[in-house]
Amino acid sequence: MKYQPRSFKIKNGSKIEVRQTSTDDSRQLLSVVKEYISTTSYIPLYEQEFKLTDEQEKNWIRRYLEDNNSLLLVAVYNGAIIGNIDLTENSRRMLNHTGVIGMGILKEWRNMGVGTILLEQTIYWAKKFSSLEIIWLQVFANNLPAISLYKKLGFSEDGRQMGFIKDKFGQYQDNVLMSLRIR
Ligand SMILES: CC(C)(COP(=O)(O)OP(=O)(O)OC[C@H]1O[C@@H](n2cnc3c(N)ncnc32)[C@H](O)[C@@H]1OP(=O)(O)O)[C@@H](O)C(=O)NCCC(=O)NCCS
């Protein structure tokens, strides 16, 4: 097993578990991702565009179980997935010291520290068990909770593509590139 499950207490006093995702989670994870995509304006994907089948989702999960430098974690409360994070190694040789982060939490569980725990655990894992050197991500400039979380955990802004994203409201948002050098 790449990542040993761990329990954490979050800000509202609930106990959550963070664990590796297995192919048995595919259906539940699909529905959680669909739900958090539909309740945020900060992921550049419309719910209708997220069309993975259960089999495709299982294959996607398998990649994280097999790739040495990639990790897919879920946060679980009472057996139900409430959020996830993925760290994906770039497979090209010139870039395979880099891994990109994607994450999301169900709306009712946001701002309780779940994202902090998932990202901290991913950084911890990457430092200890991967050969990655740089973890990076892209974030909408108006996604203040996410930017505050990333800065808190040591990420800094590398640059931004001005007005690159046309959001759900037709507004242009800067696409911010952030990274963390872990070795
Ligand atoms: C971004 C996201 C993953 C963060 O997860 P989370 O569990 O809500 O994060 P946490 O509660 O651990 O941390 C959020 C931090 O933002 C802070 N925050 C909340 N609103 C804020 C605001 N308007 N401005 C600045 N900081 C803010 C919180 O105080 C908290 O910081 P603290 O722990 O130091 O108090 C979650 O909000 C989410 O799923 N959003 C929708 C999808 C998304 O944006 N994904 C990331 C795309 S890059």
CSV table of C-alpha atoms and ligand atoms in Angstrom, one decimal:
chain,number,residue,atom,x,y,z
A,1,MET,CA,0.0,0.0,0.0
A,2,LYS,CA,1.3,3.4,-1.0
A,3,TYR,CA,-0.4,5.4,1.8
A,4,GLN,CA,-1.4,4.1,5.2
A,5,PRO,CA,-4.9,5.4,6.2
A,6,ARG,CA,-4.9,8.0,8.9
A,7,SER,CA,-7.6,9.7,11.0
A,8,PHE,CA,-8.0,13.4,11.7
A,9,LYS,CA,-10.3,15.6,13.7
A,10,ILE,CA,-11.6,18.6,11.6
A,11,LYS,CA,-12.7,22.0,12.7
A,12,ASN,CA,-16.3,21.0,13.5
A,13,GLY,CA,-15.1,18.1,15.7
A,14,SER,CA,-15.9,15.3,13.2
A,15,LYS,CA,-13.4,12.6,12.7
A,16,ILE,CA,-12.5,11.9,9.1
A,17,GLU,CA,-10.3,9.3,7.5
A,18,VAL,CA,-7.8,9.9,4.7
A,19,ARG,CA,-7.0,6.9,2.6
A,20,GLN,CA,-5.9,5.8,-0.8
A,21,THR,CA,-8.6,5.4,-3.4
A,22,SER,CA,-9.5,2.0,-4.6
A,23,THR,CA,-11.3,0.9,-7.8
A,24,ASP,CA,-14.2,0.0,-5.5
A,25,ASP,CA,-14.7,3.8,-4.9
A,26,SER,CA,-15.2,4.5,-8.5
A,27,ARG,CA,-19.0,5.1,-8.5
A,28,GLN,CA,-19.0,7.1,-5.3
A,29,LEU,CA,-16.1,9.2,-6.3
A,30,LEU,CA,-17.7,9.9,-9.7
A,31,SER,CA,-20.8,11.2,-8.0
A,32,VAL,CA,-18.9,13.3,-5.4
A,33,VAL,CA,-16.8,14.9,-8.1
A,34,LYS,CA,-19.9,15.6,-10.2
A,35,GLU,CA,-21.5,17.2,-7.2
A,36,TYR,CA,-18.6,19.5,-6.2
A,37,ILE,CA,-18.1,20.5,-9.8
A,38,SER,CA,-21.7,21.6,-9.9
A,39,THR,CA,-21.4,23.6,-6.7
A,40,THR,CA,-18.3,25.7,-7.5
A,41,SER,CA,-17.4,28.3,-10.1
A,42,TYR,CA,-13.7,27.6,-9.7
A,43,ILE,CA,-13.2,24.4,-11.6
A,44,PRO,CA,-12.9,24.9,-15.4
A,45,LEU,CA,-15.4,22.2,-16.2
A,46,TYR,CA,-19.1,22.1,-16.5
A,47,GLU,CA,-20.9,19.2,-14.9
A,48,GLN,CA,-22.3,18.1,-18.3
A,49,GLU,CA,-18.7,17.8,-19.6
A,50,PHE,CA,-17.7,15.4,-16.9
A,51,LYS,CA,-18.8,12.2,-18.6
A,52,LEU,CA,-16.5,9.4,-17.4
A,53,THR,CA,-18.1,6.0,-17.3
A,54,ASP,CA,-17.5,3.8,-14.3
A,55,GLU,CA,-15.0,1.7,-16.2
A,56,GLN,CA,-13.1,4.9,-17.3
A,57,GLU,CA,-13.1,6.1,-13.7
A,58,LYS,CA,-11.8,2.7,-12.5
A,59,ASN,CA,-8.9,2.9,-15.1
A,60,TRP,CA,-8.2,6.5,-13.9
A,61,ILE,CA,-8.0,5.2,-10.3
A,62,ARG,CA,-5.7,2.3,-11.4
A,63,ARG,CA,-3.1,4.8,-12.7
A,64,TYR,CA,-2.8,6.2,-9.2
A,65,LEU,CA,-2.4,2.8,-7.7
A,66,GLU,CA,0.3,1.9,-10.2
A,67,ASP,CA,2.3,5.1,-10.8
A,68,ASN,CA,5.2,5.5,-8.3
A,69,ASN,CA,4.9,9.3,-8.3
A,70,SER,CA,1.1,9.7,-8.4
A,71,LEU,CA,-1.3,9.6,-5.6
A,72,LEU,CA,-5.1,9.7,-5.3
A,73,LEU,CA,-6.5,10.2,-1.8
A,74,VAL,CA,-10.1,10.5,-0.5
A,75,ALA,CA,-11.4,12.1,2.7
A,76,VAL,CA,-14.1,9.9,4.2
A,77,TYR,CA,-16.7,10.6,6.9
A,78,ASN,CA,-18.7,7.7,8.2
A,79,GLY,CA,-17.9,5.6,5.2
A,80,ALA,CA,-18.9,8.4,2.7
A,81,ILE,CA,-16.4,10.2,0.5
A,82,ILE,CA,-16.5,14.0,1.1
A,83,GLY,CA,-13.5,15.1,-1.0
A,84,ASN,CA,-10.5,14.0,-2.9
A,85,ILE,CA,-7.0,15.1,-4.0
A,86,ASP,CA,-4.9,13.9,-6.9
A,87,LEU,CA,-1.2,14.3,-7.5
A,88,THR,CA,-0.3,13.3,-11.0
A,89,GLU,CA,3.2,12.9,-12.3
A,90,ASN,CA,4.0,14.1,-15.8
A,91,SER,CA,5.0,11.1,-17.8
A,92,ARG,CA,7.3,13.0,-20.2
A,93,ARG,CA,11.0,12.6,-19.2
A,94,MET,CA,11.8,16.3,-19.2
A,95,LEU,CA,8.9,16.9,-16.9
A,96,ASN,CA,8.6,13.8,-14.8
A,97,HIS,CA,10.1,15.4,-11.8
A,98,THR,CA,6.9,17.5,-11.6
A,99,GLY,CA,3.4,16.5,-10.4
A,100,VAL,CA,0.2,18.5,-10.7
A,101,ILE,CA,-2.5,18.7,-8.0
A,102,GLY,CA,-6.3,18.7,-8.4
A,103,MET,CA,-8.7,18.7,-5.5
A,104,GLY,CA,-12.2,19.3,-4.4
A,105,ILE,CA,-14.4,19.0,-1.3
A,106,LEU,CA,-18.2,18.7,-1.2
A,107,LYS,CA,-19.7,22.1,-0.5
A,108,GLU,CA,-21.1,21.3,2.9
A,109,TRP,CA,-17.6,20.2,4.1
A,110,ARG,CA,-15.6,23.2,2.8
A,111,ASN,CA,-13.8,25.5,5.2
A,112,MET,CA,-13.5,22.9,7.9
A,113,GLY,CA,-9.9,22.0,7.3
A,114,VAL,CA,-10.4,18.9,5.1
A,115,GLY,CA,-8.6,20.5,2.1
A,116,THR,CA,-5.7,21.4,4.4
A,117,ILE,CA,-5.4,17.8,5.7
A,118,LEU,CA,-5.6,16.3,2.1
A,119,LEU,CA,-2.9,18.7,0.8
A,120,GLU,CA,-0.7,18.3,3.8
A,121,GLN,CA,-0.9,14.5,3.5
A,122,THR,CA,-0.1,14.6,-0.2
A,123,ILE,CA,2.9,16.8,0.3
A,124,TYR,CA,4.1,14.6,3.2
A,125,TRP,CA,3.7,11.5,0.9
A,126,ALA,CA,5.5,13.2,-2.0
A,127,LYS,CA,8.4,14.2,0.2
A,128,LYS,CA,8.8,10.8,1.8
A,129,PHE,CA,7.9,8.3,-1.0
A,130,SER,CA,8.1,10.0,-4.4
A,131,SER,CA,11.0,11.3,-6.4
A,132,LEU,CA,9.1,14.4,-7.4
A,133,GLU,CA,10.8,17.7,-7.1
A,134,ILE,CA,8.1,20.2,-7.9
A,135,ILE,CA,4.4,20.1,-7.1
A,136,TRP,CA,2.3,22.6,-9.0
A,137,LEU,CA,-1.2,23.6,-9.7
A,138,GLN,CA,-3.5,26.1,-11.5
A,139,VAL,CA,-6.1,28.1,-9.7
A,140,PHE,CA,-8.6,30.8,-10.6
A,141,ALA,CA,-7.3,34.2,-9.3
A,142,ASN,CA,-10.7,34.8,-7.6
A,143,ASN,CA,-10.6,31.4,-5.7
A,144,LEU,CA,-9.5,33.0,-2.5
A,145,PRO,CA,-10.1,30.0,-0.1
A,146,ALA,CA,-7.9,27.8,-2.4
A,147,ILE,CA,-5.2,30.4,-2.8
A,148,SER,CA,-5.1,30.9,0.9
A,149,LEU,CA,-4.8,27.2,1.5
A,150,TYR,CA,-2.0,26.8,-1.1
A,151,LYS,CA,0.0,29.7,0.3
A,152,LYS,CA,-0.5,28.4,3.9
A,153,LEU,CA,1.2,25.1,2.8
A,154,GLY,CA,4.1,26.9,1.1
A,155,PHE,CA,3.1,27.2,-2.5
A,156,SER,CA,4.0,30.5,-4.2
A,157,GLU,CA,2.8,32.1,-7.4
A,158,ASP,CA,4.9,31.5,-10.4
A,159,GLY,CA,2.9,33.7,-12.8
A,160,ARG,CA,-0.5,34.2,-14.2
A,161,GLN,CA,-2.3,34.1,-17.6
A,162,MET,CA,-4.3,37.2,-17.5
A,163,GLY,CA,-8.0,36.9,-18.2
A,164,PHE,CA,-7.4,33.3,-19.5
A,165,ILE,CA,-10.6,31.7,-18.0
A,166,LYS,CA,-14.1,32.6,-19.0
A,167,ASP,CA,-16.0,31.5,-16.0
A,168,LYS,CA,-19.6,30.3,-15.5
A,169,PHE,CA,-20.8,33.9,-15.3
A,170,GLY,CA,-19.0,34.9,-18.5
A,171,GLN,CA,-16.4,36.8,-16.5
A,172,TYR,CA,-12.7,36.6,-17.4
A,173,GLN,CA,-10.5,35.4,-14.6
A,174,ASP,CA,-6.7,35.1,-14.4
A,175,ASN,CA,-5.3,31.6,-14.3
A,176,VAL,CA,-2.7,31.5,-11.5
A,177,LEU,CA,0.2,29.1,-11.6
A,178,MET,CA,1.6,28.1,-8.2
A,179,SER,CA,4.2,25.6,-7.2
A,180,LEU,CA,6.1,24.1,-4.3
A,181,ARG,CA,9.6,22.8,-4.5
A,182,ILE,CA,9.8,19.7,-2.3
A,183,ARG,CA,13.5,18.8,-2.9
B,1,LIG,C1,-10.4,24.8,-2.4
B,1,LIG,C2,-10.9,23.7,-1.5
B,1,LIG,C3,-10.4,22.4,-2.1
B,1,LIG,C4,-10.3,23.9,-0.2
B,1,LIG,O1,-10.7,22.9,0.7
B,1,LIG,P1,-11.3,23.2,2.2
B,1,LIG,O2,-11.5,22.0,2.9
B,1,LIG,O3,-12.5,24.2,2.0
B,1,LIG,O4,-10.0,24.0,2.7
B,1,LIG,P2,-9.7,24.4,4.2
B,1,LIG,O5,-10.9,24.5,5.1
B,1,LIG,O6,-8.6,23.4,4.7
B,1,LIG,O7,-8.9,25.7,4.0
B,1,LIG,C5,-9.5,26.8,3.4
B,1,LIG,C6,-8.8,28.1,3.9
B,1,LIG,O8,-9.3,29.2,3.2
B,1,LIG,C7,-9.7,30.2,4.1
B,1,LIG,N1,-10.7,31.0,3.4
B,1,LIG,C8,-12.0,30.8,3.3
B,1,LIG,N2,-12.6,31.7,2.6
B,1,LIG,C9,-11.6,32.7,2.3
B,1,LIG,C10,-11.6,33.9,1.6
B,1,LIG,N3,-12.7,34.4,1.1
B,1,LIG,N4,-10.4,34.5,1.5
B,1,LIG,C11,-9.3,34.1,2.1
B,1,LIG,N5,-9.3,32.9,2.7
B,1,LIG,C12,-10.4,32.2,2.9
B,1,LIG,C13,-10.2,29.5,5.3
B,1,LIG,O9,-10.1,30.3,6.5
B,1,LIG,C14,-9.1,28.4,5.4
B,1,LIG,O10,-7.9,28.8,6.0
B,1,LIG,P3,-7.5,28.4,7.5
B,1,LIG,O11,-7.6,26.9,7.6
B,1,LIG,O12,-6.1,28.9,7.6
B,1,LIG,O13,-8.5,29.1,8.4
B,1,LIG,C15,-12.5,23.7,-1.4
B,1,LIG,O14,-12.9,25.0,-1.0
B,1,LIG,C16,-13.2,23.3,-2.7
B,1,LIG,O15,-13.4,22.1,-2.9
B,1,LIG,N6,-13.5,24.3,-3.5
B,1,LIG,C17,-14.2,24.1,-4.8
B,1,LIG,C18,-13.3,23.3,-5.8
B,1,LIG,C19,-12.0,24.0,-5.9
B,1,LIG,O16,-11.9,25.2,-5.9
B,1,LIG,N7,-10.9,23.2,-6.1
B,1,LIG,C20,-9.6,23.7,-6.2
B,1,LIG,C21,-9.3,24.2,-7.6
B,1,LIG,S1,-7.7,24.9,-7.8
